[in-house]
PDB file of C-alpha atoms in Angstrom:
ATOM      1  CA  UNK O 130      75.017 -29.844 -26.437  1.00 74.00           C
ATOM      2  CA  UNK O 131      72.206 -31.451 -28.262  1.00 77.00           C
ATOM      3  CA  UNK O 132      69.039 -30.236 -29.976  1.00 76.00           C
ATOM      4  CA  UNK O 133      67.008 -30.377 -26.756  1.00 77.00           C
ATOM      5  CA  UNK O 134      69.595 -28.577 -24.301  1.00 82.00           C
ATOM      6  CA  UNK O 135      69.968 -26.063 -27.026  1.00 77.00           C
ATOM      7  CA  UNK O 136      66.286 -25.028 -27.219  1.00 76.00           C
ATOM      8  CA  UNK O 137      66.032 -25.052 -23.472  1.00 78.00           C
ATOM      9  CA  UNK O 138      69.023 -22.690 -23.152  1.00 76.00           C
ATOM     10  CA  UNK O 139      67.283 -20.258 -25.818  1.00 76.00           C
ATOM     11  CA  UNK O 140      63.678 -20.375 -23.792  1.00 75.00           C
ATOM     12  CA  UNK O 141      65.525 -19.558 -20.908  1.00 74.00           C
ATOM     13  CA  UNK O 142      67.310 -16.642 -22.319  1.00 75.00           C
ATOM     14  CA  UNK O 143      64.391 -15.139 -24.229  1.00 69.00           C
ATOM     15  CA  UNK O 144      62.448 -15.673 -20.683  1.00 67.00           C
ATOM     16  CA  UNK O 145      64.914 -13.925 -18.671  1.00 63.00           C
ATOM     17  CA  UNK O 146      65.070 -10.983 -21.168  1.00 65.00           C
ATOM     18  CA  UNK O 147      61.241 -10.285 -21.175  1.00 60.00           C
ATOM     19  CA  UNK O 148      61.047 -10.687 -17.316  1.00 59.00           C
ATOM     20  CA  UNK O 149      64.227  -8.935 -16.586  1.00 60.00           C
ATOM     21  CA  UNK O 150      63.420  -5.832 -18.970  1.00 60.00           C
ATOM     22  CA  UNK O 151      59.984  -5.600 -17.554  1.00 57.00           C
ATOM     23  CA  UNK O 152      61.440  -5.501 -13.756  1.00 54.00           C
ATOM     24  CA  UNK O 153      63.979  -3.231 -15.153  1.00 54.00           C
ATOM     25  CA  UNK O 154      61.694  -0.513 -16.757  1.00 56.00           C
ATOM     26  CA  UNK O 155      58.935  -0.717 -13.638  1.00 59.00           C
ATOM     27  CA  UNK O 156      61.922  -0.112 -11.522  1.00 59.00           C
ATOM     28  CA  UNK O 157      62.262   3.182 -13.253  1.00 59.00           C
ATOM     29  CA  UNK O 158      58.828   4.774 -12.769  1.00 59.00           C
ATOM     30  CA  UNK O 159      58.628   8.085 -10.857  1.00 54.00           C
ATOM     31  CA  UNK O 160      57.421   8.122  -7.266  1.00 53.00           C
ATOM     32  CA  UNK O 161      54.238  10.174  -7.036  1.00 50.00           C
ATOM     33  CA  UNK O 162      55.151  13.015  -4.814  1.00 54.00           C
ATOM     34  CA  UNK O 163      54.199  16.455  -5.631  1.00 55.00           C
ATOM     35  CA  UNK O 164      57.205  17.718  -7.373  1.00 61.00           C
ATOM     36  CA  UNK O 165      55.647  20.805  -8.989  1.00 75.00           C
ATOM     37  CA  UNK O 166      53.499  23.887  -7.557  1.00 74.00           C
ATOM     38  CA  UNK O 167      51.012  22.697 -10.174  1.00 77.00           C
ATOM     39  CA  UNK O 168      50.560  19.145  -9.017  1.00 87.00           C
ATOM     40  CA  UNK O 169      46.955  19.969  -7.202  1.00 91.00           C
ATOM     41  CA  UNK O 170      45.703  17.111  -5.311  1.00 93.00           C
ATOM     42  CA  UNK O 171      41.676  16.886  -4.603  1.00 94.00           C
ATOM     43  CA  UNK O 172      42.206  18.524  -1.209  1.00 95.00           C
ATOM     44  CA  UNK O 173      43.572  21.329  -2.990  1.00 95.00           C
ATOM     45  CA  UNK O 174      40.609  21.875  -5.537  1.00 96.00           C
ATOM     46  CA  UNK O 175      38.222  21.298  -2.587  1.00 96.00           C
ATOM     47  CA  UNK O 176      40.017  24.254  -0.579  1.00 96.00           C
ATOM     48  CA  UNK O 177      40.027  26.348  -3.854  1.00 96.00           C
ATOM     49  CA  UNK O 178      35.921  25.498  -4.379  1.00 96.00           C
ATOM     50  CA  UNK O 179      35.342  26.585  -0.601  1.00 96.00           C
ATOM     51  CA  UNK O 180      37.502  29.786  -0.904  1.00 96.00           C
ATOM     52  CA  UNK O 181      35.715  30.165  -4.284  1.00 97.00           C
ATOM     53  CA  UNK O 182      32.158  29.433  -2.498  1.00 97.00           C
ATOM     54  CA  UNK O 183      33.068  31.920   0.488  1.00 97.00           C
ATOM     55  CA  UNK O 184      33.540  34.537  -2.260  1.00 97.00           C
ATOM     56  CA  UNK O 185      30.447  34.159  -4.426  1.00 97.00           C
ATOM     57  CA  UNK O 186      28.192  32.202  -2.081  1.00 96.00           C
ATOM     58  CA  UNK O 187      24.871  30.230  -2.970  1.00 96.00           C
ATOM     59  CA  UNK O 188      21.987  32.565  -2.930  1.00 94.00           C
ATOM     60  CA  UNK O 189      18.922  32.885  -5.373  1.00 92.00           C
ATOM     61  CA  UNK O 190      21.697  31.756  -7.935  1.00 93.00           C
ATOM     62  CA  UNK O 191      24.279  29.285  -7.580  1.00 95.00           C
ATOM     63  CA  UNK O 192      27.507  29.862  -5.741  1.00 96.00           C
ATOM     64  CA  UNK O 193      31.225  29.221  -6.983  1.00 96.00           C
ATOM     65  CA  UNK O 194      31.173  25.574  -6.233  1.00 95.00           C
ATOM     66  CA  UNK O 195      28.178  24.638  -8.673  1.00 95.00           C
ATOM     67  CA  UNK O 196      30.552  26.333 -11.172  1.00 96.00           C
ATOM     68  CA  UNK O 197      33.252  24.065 -10.394  1.00 96.00           C
ATOM     69  CA  UNK O 198      35.641  27.071  -9.786  1.00 97.00           C
ATOM     70  CA  UNK O 199      38.512  25.264  -8.293  1.00 96.00           C
ATOM     71  CA  UNK O 200      39.212  23.130 -11.257  1.00 96.00           C
ATOM     72  CA  UNK O 201      39.066  26.137 -13.270  1.00 96.00           C
ATOM     73  CA  UNK O 202      41.839  27.436 -11.032  1.00 96.00           C
ATOM     74  CA  UNK O 203      43.915  24.110 -11.306  1.00 96.00           C
ATOM     75  CA  UNK O 204      43.750  24.466 -15.435  1.00 95.00           C
ATOM     76  CA  UNK O 205      44.167  28.347 -15.479  1.00 96.00           C
ATOM     77  CA  UNK O 206      47.250  27.963 -12.899  1.00 95.00           C
ATOM     78  CA  UNK O 207      48.470  25.087 -14.694  1.00 94.00           C
ATOM     79  CA  UNK O 208      48.135  26.237 -17.999  1.00 94.00           C
ATOM     80  CA  UNK O 209      48.209  29.894 -18.279  1.00 94.00           C
ATOM     81  CA  UNK O 210      50.168  31.344 -14.996  1.00 94.00           C
ATOM     82  CA  UNK O 211      54.251  31.826 -15.316  1.00 93.00           C
ATOM     83  CA  UNK O 212      56.093  29.654 -12.644  1.00 93.00           C
ATOM     84  CA  UNK O 213      56.763  32.601 -10.484  1.00 93.00           C
ATOM     85  CA  UNK O 214      52.960  33.112 -10.180  1.00 94.00           C
ATOM     86  CA  UNK O 215      52.298  29.236 -10.028  1.00 95.00           C
ATOM     87  CA  UNK O 216      54.756  29.141  -7.167  1.00 95.00           C
ATOM     88  CA  UNK O 217      52.742  32.536  -5.310  1.00 95.00           C
ATOM     89  CA  UNK O 218      49.392  30.440  -5.825  1.00 95.00           C
ATOM     90  CA  UNK O 219      50.970  27.425  -4.551  1.00 95.00           C
ATOM     91  CA  UNK O 220      52.140  28.907  -1.400  1.00 95.00           C
ATOM     92  CA  UNK O 221      48.869  30.551  -0.944  1.00 95.00           C
ATOM     93  CA  UNK O 222      46.947  27.140  -0.717  1.00 96.00           C
ATOM     94  CA  UNK O 223      50.125  26.337   1.715  1.00 95.00           C
ATOM     95  CA  UNK O 224      48.970  29.292   3.996  1.00 95.00           C
ATOM     96  CA  UNK O 225      45.488  28.792   3.973  1.00 96.00           C
ATOM     97  CA  UNK O 226      45.548  25.254   4.886  1.00 96.00           C
ATOM     98  CA  UNK O 227      48.091  26.131   7.654  1.00 96.00           C
ATOM     99  CA  UNK O 228      45.112  28.752   9.083  1.00 95.00           C
ATOM    100  CA  UNK O 229      43.029  25.703   8.785  1.00 95.00           C
ATOM    101  CA  UNK O 230      40.431  27.355   6.260  1.00 95.00           C
ATOM    102  CA  UNK O 231      38.386  24.130   5.794  1.00 95.00           C
ATOM    103  CA  UNK O 232      37.718  23.704   9.444  1.00 95.00           C
ATOM    104  CA  UNK O 233      36.503  27.319  10.050  1.00 95.00           C
ATOM    105  CA  UNK O 234      32.900  28.002  10.055  1.00 96.00           C
ATOM    106  CA  UNK O 235      31.238  30.486   7.064  1.00 94.00           C
ATOM    107  CA  UNK O 236      31.639  33.698   9.407  1.00 96.00           C
ATOM    108  CA  UNK O 237      35.143  33.114  10.223  1.00 96.00           C
ATOM    109  CA  UNK O 238      36.294  31.836   6.670  1.00 96.00           C
ATOM    110  CA  UNK O 239      34.545  35.255   5.424  1.00 97.00           C
ATOM    111  CA  UNK O 240      36.286  36.888   7.900  1.00 97.00           C
ATOM    112  CA  UNK O 241      39.595  35.606   7.146  1.00 96.00           C
ATOM    113  CA  UNK O 242      39.055  36.109   3.565  1.00 96.00           C
ATOM    114  CA  UNK O 243      38.508  39.827   4.364  1.00 97.00           C
ATOM    115  CA  UNK O 244      41.717  40.402   6.205  1.00 96.00           C
ATOM    116  CA  UNK O 245      43.465  38.905   3.268  1.00 96.00           C
ATOM    117  CA  UNK O 246      41.584  41.141   0.830  1.00 96.00           C
ATOM    118  CA  UNK O 247      42.896  44.226   2.893  1.00 97.00           C
ATOM    119  CA  UNK O 248      46.236  42.365   2.980  1.00 96.00           C
ATOM    120  CA  UNK O 249      46.688  42.085  -0.653  1.00 96.00           C
ATOM    121  CA  UNK O 250      45.213  45.561  -1.155  1.00 96.00           C
ATOM    122  CA  UNK O 251      48.119  47.171   1.077  1.00 96.00           C
ATOM    123  CA  UNK O 252      50.541  44.894  -0.623  1.00 96.00           C
ATOM    124  CA  UNK O 253      49.681  46.162  -3.813  1.00 95.00           C
ATOM    125  CA  UNK O 254      49.633  49.553  -3.049  1.00 95.00           C
ATOM    126  CA  UNK O 255      53.601  49.349  -1.885  1.00 95.00           C
ATOM    127  CA  UNK O 256      54.847  46.506  -4.208  1.00 92.00           C
ATOM    128  CA  UNK O 257      57.197  47.150  -6.778  1.00 93.00           C
ATOM    129  CA  UNK O 258      56.350  46.664 -10.648  1.00 90.00           C
ATOM    130  CA  UNK O 259      58.352  43.372 -10.542  1.00 91.00           C
ATOM    131  CA  UNK O 260      57.322  42.056  -7.721  1.00 92.00           C
ATOM    132  CA  UNK O 261      54.995  38.978  -7.699  1.00 93.00           C
ATOM    133  CA  UNK O 262      51.343  39.377  -7.162  1.00 95.00           C
ATOM    134  CA  UNK O 263      49.831  38.558  -3.670  1.00 96.00           C
ATOM    135  CA  UNK O 264      48.267  35.301  -3.609  1.00 96.00           C
ATOM    136  CA  UNK O 265      44.718  36.250  -2.544  1.00 96.00           C
ATOM    137  CA  UNK O 266      44.681  38.552  -5.920  1.00 96.00           C
ATOM    138  CA  UNK O 267      45.102  35.771  -8.138  1.00 96.00           C
ATOM    139  CA  UNK O 268      42.690  33.482  -6.108  1.00 97.00           C
ATOM    140  CA  UNK O 269      40.108  36.163  -6.084  1.00 97.00           C
ATOM    141  CA  UNK O 270      40.557  37.243  -9.849  1.00 97.00           C
ATOM    142  CA  UNK O 271      40.497  33.447 -11.066  1.00 97.00           C
ATOM    143  CA  UNK O 272      36.921  32.946  -8.834  1.00 97.00           C
ATOM    144  CA  UNK O 273      35.388  35.880 -10.858  1.00 97.00           C
ATOM    145  CA  UNK O 274      36.484  34.632 -13.788  1.00 96.00           C
ATOM    146  CA  UNK O 275      35.665  31.203 -13.221  1.00 96.00           C
ATOM    147  CA  UNK O 276      31.955  31.947 -12.160  1.00 97.00           C
ATOM    148  CA  UNK O 277      31.230  34.673 -14.769  1.00 95.00           C
ATOM    149  CA  UNK O 278      32.699  32.435 -17.736  1.00 95.00           C
ATOM    150  CA  UNK O 279      30.910  29.215 -16.673  1.00 95.00           C
ATOM    151  CA  UNK O 280      27.681  28.256 -17.769  1.00 95.00           C
ATOM    152  CA  UNK O 281      26.161  28.617 -14.183  1.00 93.00           C
ATOM    153  CA  UNK O 282      27.470  31.869 -14.006  1.00 94.00           C
ATOM    154  CA  UNK O 283      26.713  33.088 -17.496  1.00 94.00           C
ATOM    155  CA  UNK O 284      23.360  31.894 -17.632  1.00 94.00           C
ATOM    156  CA  UNK O 285      21.564  31.930 -13.868  1.00 93.00           C
ATOM    157  CA  UNK O 286      24.042  34.931 -12.274  1.00 93.00           C
ATOM    158  CA  UNK O 287      23.732  37.134 -15.329  1.00 93.00           C
ATOM    159  CA  UNK O 288      21.412  37.724 -18.241  1.00 89.00           C
ATOM    160  CA  UNK O 289      22.037  35.438 -21.012  1.00 90.00           C
ATOM    161  CA  UNK O 290      20.418  35.314 -24.795  1.00 87.00           C
ATOM    162  CA  UNK O 291      21.933  32.555 -26.572  1.00 87.00           C
ATOM    163  CA  UNK O 292      21.172  34.363 -29.915  1.00 88.00           C
ATOM    164  CA  UNK O 293      21.255  38.052 -28.593  1.00 82.00           C
ATOM    165  CA  UNK O 294      20.085  39.603 -32.592  1.00 86.00           C
ATOM    166  CA  UNK O 295      21.087  43.014 -33.110  1.00 86.00           C
ATOM    167  CA  UNK O 296      23.166  45.336 -30.974  1.00 84.00           C
ATOM    168  CA  UNK O 297      21.258  48.058 -28.980  1.00 82.00           C
ATOM    169  CA  UNK O 298      24.399  50.128 -27.100  1.00 84.00           C
ATOM    170  CA  UNK O 299      21.707  52.444 -25.266  1.00 88.00           C
ATOM    171  CA  UNK O 300      19.486  50.557 -23.105  1.00 82.00           C
ATOM    172  CA  UNK O 301      18.033  52.246 -19.852  1.00 86.00           C
ATOM    173  CA  UNK O 302      19.696  50.210 -16.897  1.00 83.00           C
ATOM    174  CA  UNK O 303      17.123  49.611 -13.685  1.00 88.00           C
ATOM    175  CA  UNK O 304      18.770  49.125 -10.568  1.00 91.00           C
ATOM    176  CA  UNK O 305      18.401  46.021  -9.620  1.00 87.00           C
ATOM    177  CA  UNK O 306      18.960  44.754 -12.963  1.00 87.00           C
ATOM    178  CA  UNK O 307      21.585  41.740 -13.758  1.00 88.00           C
ATOM    179  CA  UNK O 308      24.473  42.588 -16.072  1.00 87.00           C
ATOM    180  CA  UNK O 309      24.235  40.591 -19.321  1.00 85.00           C
ATOM    181  CA  UNK O 310      26.749  37.751 -20.257  1.00 84.00           C
ATOM    182  CA  UNK O 311      26.553  38.308 -23.835  1.00 73.00           C
TER     183      UNK O 311
END
């Protein structure tokens, strides 16, 4: 073997190693499929936004969609819920999809959520302490929490004073006044 053949053989070996390892590593990429209950799709978040908007609709103040409550629910379920509650929440999303919640008109959506609220209250009255909560209770609680802790909810739906000053614990309440965010 002369020097020219040796350099050519080394180039083939090194090039094959680089190309082969790249092909090997790309072949190990996991498939992008939903493997966890916390893998929310854009469709799931849109559904959660619609559920939240039905619970807190836009009136003279912005609704839950403006507060991005669907995204809030995703973060809370993914980062704060245990596996059992994540599974219950995911099953709730699947149940609402099965009922074609997104395809219903506003009156039917409200009617469905009122029925689910009654169902979750009946379930809560009968469940054992170790049983998982009903999925609609989780969604409803997250909707209220997400809306009123958002900038939109705290500043437009509630009274908000950025620097509240002194605490006055005894202020007369006038019927129809907004609650305080701060």
